Backbone as numpy.savetxt, mean C-alpha at the origin, in Angstrom:
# Nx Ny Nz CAx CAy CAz Cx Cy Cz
-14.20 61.05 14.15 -13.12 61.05 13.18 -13.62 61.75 11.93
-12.74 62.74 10.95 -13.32 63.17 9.96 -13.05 62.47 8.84
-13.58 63.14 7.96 -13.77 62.06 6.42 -12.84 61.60 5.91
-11.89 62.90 6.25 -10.43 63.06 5.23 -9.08 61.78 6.13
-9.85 61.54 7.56 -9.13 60.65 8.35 -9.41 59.18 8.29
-10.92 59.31 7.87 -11.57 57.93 7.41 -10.82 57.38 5.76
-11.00 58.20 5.40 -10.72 57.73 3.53 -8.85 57.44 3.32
-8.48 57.82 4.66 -6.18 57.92 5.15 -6.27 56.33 5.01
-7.80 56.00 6.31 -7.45 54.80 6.74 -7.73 53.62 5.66
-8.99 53.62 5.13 -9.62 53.29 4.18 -8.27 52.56 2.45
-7.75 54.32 2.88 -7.12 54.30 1.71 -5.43 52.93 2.11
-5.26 53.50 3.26 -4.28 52.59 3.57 -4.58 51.02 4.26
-5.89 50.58 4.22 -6.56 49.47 4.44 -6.21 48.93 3.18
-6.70 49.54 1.84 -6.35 48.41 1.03 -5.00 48.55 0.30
-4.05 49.49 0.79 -2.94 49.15 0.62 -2.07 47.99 1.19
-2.78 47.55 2.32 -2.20 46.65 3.11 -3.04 45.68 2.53
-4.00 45.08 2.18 -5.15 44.16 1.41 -3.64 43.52 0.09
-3.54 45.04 -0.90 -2.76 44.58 -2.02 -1.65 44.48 -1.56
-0.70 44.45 -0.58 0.27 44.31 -0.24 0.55 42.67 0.21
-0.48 42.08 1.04 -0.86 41.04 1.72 -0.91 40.02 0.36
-1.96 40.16 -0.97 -1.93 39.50 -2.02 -0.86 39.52 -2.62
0.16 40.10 -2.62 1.31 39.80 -3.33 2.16 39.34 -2.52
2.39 39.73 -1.54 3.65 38.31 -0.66 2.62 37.22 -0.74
1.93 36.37 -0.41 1.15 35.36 -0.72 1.37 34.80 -1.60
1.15 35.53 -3.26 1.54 35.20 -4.11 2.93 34.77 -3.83
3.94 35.98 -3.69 5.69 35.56 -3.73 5.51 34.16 -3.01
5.42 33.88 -1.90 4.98 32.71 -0.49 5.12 31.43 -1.54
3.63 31.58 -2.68 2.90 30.72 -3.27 3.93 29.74 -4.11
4.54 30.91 -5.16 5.58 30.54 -6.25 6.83 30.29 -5.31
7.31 30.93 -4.74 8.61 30.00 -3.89 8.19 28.15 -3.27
7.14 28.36 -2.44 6.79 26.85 -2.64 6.51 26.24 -3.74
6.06 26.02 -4.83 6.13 26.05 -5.94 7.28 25.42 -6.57
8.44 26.48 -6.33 9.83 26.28 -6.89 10.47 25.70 -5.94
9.99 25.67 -4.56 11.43 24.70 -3.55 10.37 22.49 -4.34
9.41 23.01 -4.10 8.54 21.58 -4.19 9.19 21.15 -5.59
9.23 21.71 -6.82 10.15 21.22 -7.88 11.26 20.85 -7.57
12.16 21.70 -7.05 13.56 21.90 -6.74 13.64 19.96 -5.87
12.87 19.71 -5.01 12.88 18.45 -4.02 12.48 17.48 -4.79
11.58 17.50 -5.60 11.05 16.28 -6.40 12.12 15.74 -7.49
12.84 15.90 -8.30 13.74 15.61 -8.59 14.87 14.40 -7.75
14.80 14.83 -6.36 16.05 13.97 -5.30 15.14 13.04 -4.98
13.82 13.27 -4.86 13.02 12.36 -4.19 12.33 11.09 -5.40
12.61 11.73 -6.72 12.48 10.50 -7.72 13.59 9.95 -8.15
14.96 10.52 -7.86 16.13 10.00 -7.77 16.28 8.41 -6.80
16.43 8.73 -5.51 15.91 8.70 -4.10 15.24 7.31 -4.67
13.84 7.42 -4.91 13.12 5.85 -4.96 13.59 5.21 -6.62
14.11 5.58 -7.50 14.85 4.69 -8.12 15.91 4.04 -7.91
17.16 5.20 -7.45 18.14 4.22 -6.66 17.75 3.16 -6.04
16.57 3.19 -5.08 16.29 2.11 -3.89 15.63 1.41 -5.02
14.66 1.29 -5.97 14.26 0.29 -6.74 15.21 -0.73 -7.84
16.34 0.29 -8.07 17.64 -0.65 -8.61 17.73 -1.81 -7.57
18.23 -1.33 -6.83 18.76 -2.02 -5.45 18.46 -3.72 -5.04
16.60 -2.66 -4.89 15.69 -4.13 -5.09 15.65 -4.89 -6.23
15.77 -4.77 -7.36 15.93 -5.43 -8.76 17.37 -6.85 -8.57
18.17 -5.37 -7.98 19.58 -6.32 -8.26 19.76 -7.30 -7.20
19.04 -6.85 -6.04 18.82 -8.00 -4.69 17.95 -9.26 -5.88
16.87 -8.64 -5.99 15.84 -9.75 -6.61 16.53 -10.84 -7.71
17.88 -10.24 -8.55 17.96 -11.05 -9.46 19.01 -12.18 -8.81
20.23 -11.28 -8.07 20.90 -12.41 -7.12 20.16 -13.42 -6.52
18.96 -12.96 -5.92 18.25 -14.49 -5.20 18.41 -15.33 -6.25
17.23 -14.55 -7.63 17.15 -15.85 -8.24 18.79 -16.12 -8.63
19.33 -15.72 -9.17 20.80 -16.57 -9.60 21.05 -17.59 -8.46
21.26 -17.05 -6.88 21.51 -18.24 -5.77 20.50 -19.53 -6.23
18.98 -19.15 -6.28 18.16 -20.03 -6.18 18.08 -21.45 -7.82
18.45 -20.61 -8.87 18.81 -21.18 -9.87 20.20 -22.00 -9.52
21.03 -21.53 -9.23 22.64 -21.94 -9.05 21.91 -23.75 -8.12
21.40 -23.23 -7.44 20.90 -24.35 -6.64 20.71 -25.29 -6.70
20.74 -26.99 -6.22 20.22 -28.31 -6.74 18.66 -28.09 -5.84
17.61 -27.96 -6.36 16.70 -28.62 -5.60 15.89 -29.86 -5.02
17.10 -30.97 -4.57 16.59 -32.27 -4.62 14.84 -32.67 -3.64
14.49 -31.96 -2.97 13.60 -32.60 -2.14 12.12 -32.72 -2.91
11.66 -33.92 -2.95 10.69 -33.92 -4.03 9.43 -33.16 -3.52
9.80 -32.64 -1.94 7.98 -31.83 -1.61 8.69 -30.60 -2.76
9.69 -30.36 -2.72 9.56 -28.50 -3.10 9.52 -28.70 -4.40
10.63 -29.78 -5.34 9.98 -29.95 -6.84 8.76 -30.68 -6.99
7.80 -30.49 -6.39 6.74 -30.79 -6.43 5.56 -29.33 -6.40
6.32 -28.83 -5.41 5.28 -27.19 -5.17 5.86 -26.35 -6.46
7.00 -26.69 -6.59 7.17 -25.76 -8.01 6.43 -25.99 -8.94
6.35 -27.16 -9.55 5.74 -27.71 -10.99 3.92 -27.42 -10.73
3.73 -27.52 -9.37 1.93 -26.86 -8.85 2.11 -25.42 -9.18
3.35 -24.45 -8.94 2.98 -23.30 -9.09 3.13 -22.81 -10.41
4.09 -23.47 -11.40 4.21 -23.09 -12.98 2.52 -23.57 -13.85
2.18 -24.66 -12.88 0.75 -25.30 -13.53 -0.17 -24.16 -13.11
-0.56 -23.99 -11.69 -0.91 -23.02 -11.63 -0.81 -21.63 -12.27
0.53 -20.96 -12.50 0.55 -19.85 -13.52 0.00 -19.86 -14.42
0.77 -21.07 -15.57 0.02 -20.98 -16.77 -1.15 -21.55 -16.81
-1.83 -21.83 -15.67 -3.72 -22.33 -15.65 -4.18 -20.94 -15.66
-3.35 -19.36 -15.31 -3.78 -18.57 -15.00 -3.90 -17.45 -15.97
-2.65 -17.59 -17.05 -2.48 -17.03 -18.19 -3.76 -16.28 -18.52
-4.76 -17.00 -19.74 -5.39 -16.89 -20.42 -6.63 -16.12 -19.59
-6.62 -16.02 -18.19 -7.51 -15.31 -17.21 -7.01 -13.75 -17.34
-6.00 -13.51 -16.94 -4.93 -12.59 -16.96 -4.59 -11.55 -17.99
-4.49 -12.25 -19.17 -3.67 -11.75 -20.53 -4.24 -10.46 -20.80
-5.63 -10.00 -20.93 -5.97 -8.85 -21.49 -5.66 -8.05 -20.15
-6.04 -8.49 -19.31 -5.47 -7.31 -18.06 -3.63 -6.35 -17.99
-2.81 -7.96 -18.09 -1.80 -7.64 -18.08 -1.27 -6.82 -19.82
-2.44 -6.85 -20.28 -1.85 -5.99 -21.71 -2.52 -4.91 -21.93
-3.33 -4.14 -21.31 -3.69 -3.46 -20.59 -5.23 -3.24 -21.57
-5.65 -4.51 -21.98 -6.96 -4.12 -23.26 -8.07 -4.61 -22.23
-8.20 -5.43 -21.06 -9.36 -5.71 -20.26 -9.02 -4.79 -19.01
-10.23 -4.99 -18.43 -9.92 -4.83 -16.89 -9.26 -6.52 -15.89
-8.89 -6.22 -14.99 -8.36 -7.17 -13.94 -9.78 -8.18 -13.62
-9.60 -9.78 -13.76 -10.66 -10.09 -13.30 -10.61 -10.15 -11.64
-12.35 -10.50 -11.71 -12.45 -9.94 -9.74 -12.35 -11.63 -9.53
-12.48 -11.46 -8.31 -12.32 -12.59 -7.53 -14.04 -13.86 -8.02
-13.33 -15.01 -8.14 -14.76 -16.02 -8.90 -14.00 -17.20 -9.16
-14.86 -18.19 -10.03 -14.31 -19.56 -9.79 -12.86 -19.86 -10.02
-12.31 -18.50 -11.03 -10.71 -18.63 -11.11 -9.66 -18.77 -9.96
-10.37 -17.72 -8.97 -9.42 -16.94 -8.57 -9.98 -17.84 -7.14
-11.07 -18.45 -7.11 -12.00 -18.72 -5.54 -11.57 -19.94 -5.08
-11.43 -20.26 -4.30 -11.17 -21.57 -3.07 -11.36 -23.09 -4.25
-10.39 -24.01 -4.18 -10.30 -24.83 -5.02 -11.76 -25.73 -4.40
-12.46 -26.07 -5.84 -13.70 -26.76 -5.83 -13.57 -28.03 -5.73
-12.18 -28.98 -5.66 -11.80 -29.98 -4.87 -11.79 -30.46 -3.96
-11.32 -29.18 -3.63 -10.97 -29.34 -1.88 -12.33 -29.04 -0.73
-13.06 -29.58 0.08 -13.80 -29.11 0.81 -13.37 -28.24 1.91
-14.91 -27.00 1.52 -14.30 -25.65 2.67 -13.89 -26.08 3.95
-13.29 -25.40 4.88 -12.75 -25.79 6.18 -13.98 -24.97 6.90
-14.05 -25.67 8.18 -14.73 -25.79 9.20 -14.38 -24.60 10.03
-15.33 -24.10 10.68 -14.73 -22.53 11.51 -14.16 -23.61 12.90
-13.40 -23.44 13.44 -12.66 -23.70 14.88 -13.65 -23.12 16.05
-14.13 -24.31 16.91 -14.87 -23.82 18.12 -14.00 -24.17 19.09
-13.70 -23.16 20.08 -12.86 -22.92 21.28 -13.82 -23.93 22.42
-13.75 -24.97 22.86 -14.54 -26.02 23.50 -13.64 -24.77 25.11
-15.14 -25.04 26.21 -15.59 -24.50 27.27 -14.71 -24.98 28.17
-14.70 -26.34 27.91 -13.94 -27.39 28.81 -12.03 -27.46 28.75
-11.98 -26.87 27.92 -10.24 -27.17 27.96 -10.09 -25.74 28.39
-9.25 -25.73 28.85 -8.83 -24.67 29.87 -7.02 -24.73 29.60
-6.57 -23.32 29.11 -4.87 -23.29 29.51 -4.11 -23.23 30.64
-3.76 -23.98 30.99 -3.22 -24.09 32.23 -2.24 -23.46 32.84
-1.56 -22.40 31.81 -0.91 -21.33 31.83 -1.74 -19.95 32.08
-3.10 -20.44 31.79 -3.58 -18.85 31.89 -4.44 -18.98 33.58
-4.84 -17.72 34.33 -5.34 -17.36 35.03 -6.87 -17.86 34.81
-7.54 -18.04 35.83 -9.19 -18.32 35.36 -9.70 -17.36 35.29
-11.08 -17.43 34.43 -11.73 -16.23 34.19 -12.84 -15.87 35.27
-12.84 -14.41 35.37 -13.60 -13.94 36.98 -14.72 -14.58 36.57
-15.30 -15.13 38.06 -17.34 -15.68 38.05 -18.21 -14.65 37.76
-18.61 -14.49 36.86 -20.21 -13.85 37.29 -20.78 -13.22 38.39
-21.17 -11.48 38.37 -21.43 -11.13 39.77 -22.80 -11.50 39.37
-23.74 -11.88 40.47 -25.32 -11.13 40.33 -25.64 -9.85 40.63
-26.98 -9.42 40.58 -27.64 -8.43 40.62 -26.99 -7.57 42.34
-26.33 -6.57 42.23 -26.08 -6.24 43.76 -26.86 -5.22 44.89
């Protein structure tokens, strides 16, 4: 091939090079502008649905307020969980005001020191479900 056929190709190699970088580019900025163009519906989109949930959430409570709660287990778990809250307050407060960090898990937050830990559950050898199939024997060495 001669020089003048080398330097055609050469020359039209990087015409196609700068040609290639600018649709890319165009490519780049159209995604760009459709991804704006969508984000808008899609933060629309999860507020609507977070109204939704708000206005579900406040009807419960109105049903649940509207409510008599006579049974003394549940006004009983309530007045544990308002004690509980405000036992929890003063743990909380700088977190929720955003001047601490969140505390980690510890004697606040850890297994009541009243109560003794529970025992792990051992599956005993001997009881057997009588619904289930038995389990295959043991081969030996064959």
């Amino acid at each position: 091939m001669s020089a003048s056929g080398e330097t055609a190709l050469r020359k039209n190699y990087e015409d196609i090079l700068e040609r290639r970088a600018e649709l890319l580019a165009d490519v780049w900025i159209r995604h760009q502008q459709d991804h704006l163009r969508e984000q808008p519906v899609e933060i629309q989109t999860a507020m609507e649905r977070n109204r939704r949930l708000l206005e579900d959430v406040r009807k419960t409570e109105e049903l649940l307020s509207q409510s008599q709660m006579t049974d003394p287990h549940l006004l009983s778990l309530e007045t544990q969980y308002w004690v509980s809250v405000e036992a929890q307050i003063p743990i909380w407060q700088g977190s929720l005001l955003g001047t601490a960090p969140a505390p980690g898990p510890g004697p606040a937050l850890g297994p009541d020191p009243a109560r003794p830990p529970r025992k792990a559950q051992q599956r005993s050898a001997a009881v057997k479900d009588p619904n289930r199939p038995p389990l295959p024997r043991p081969r030996g060495p064959l």
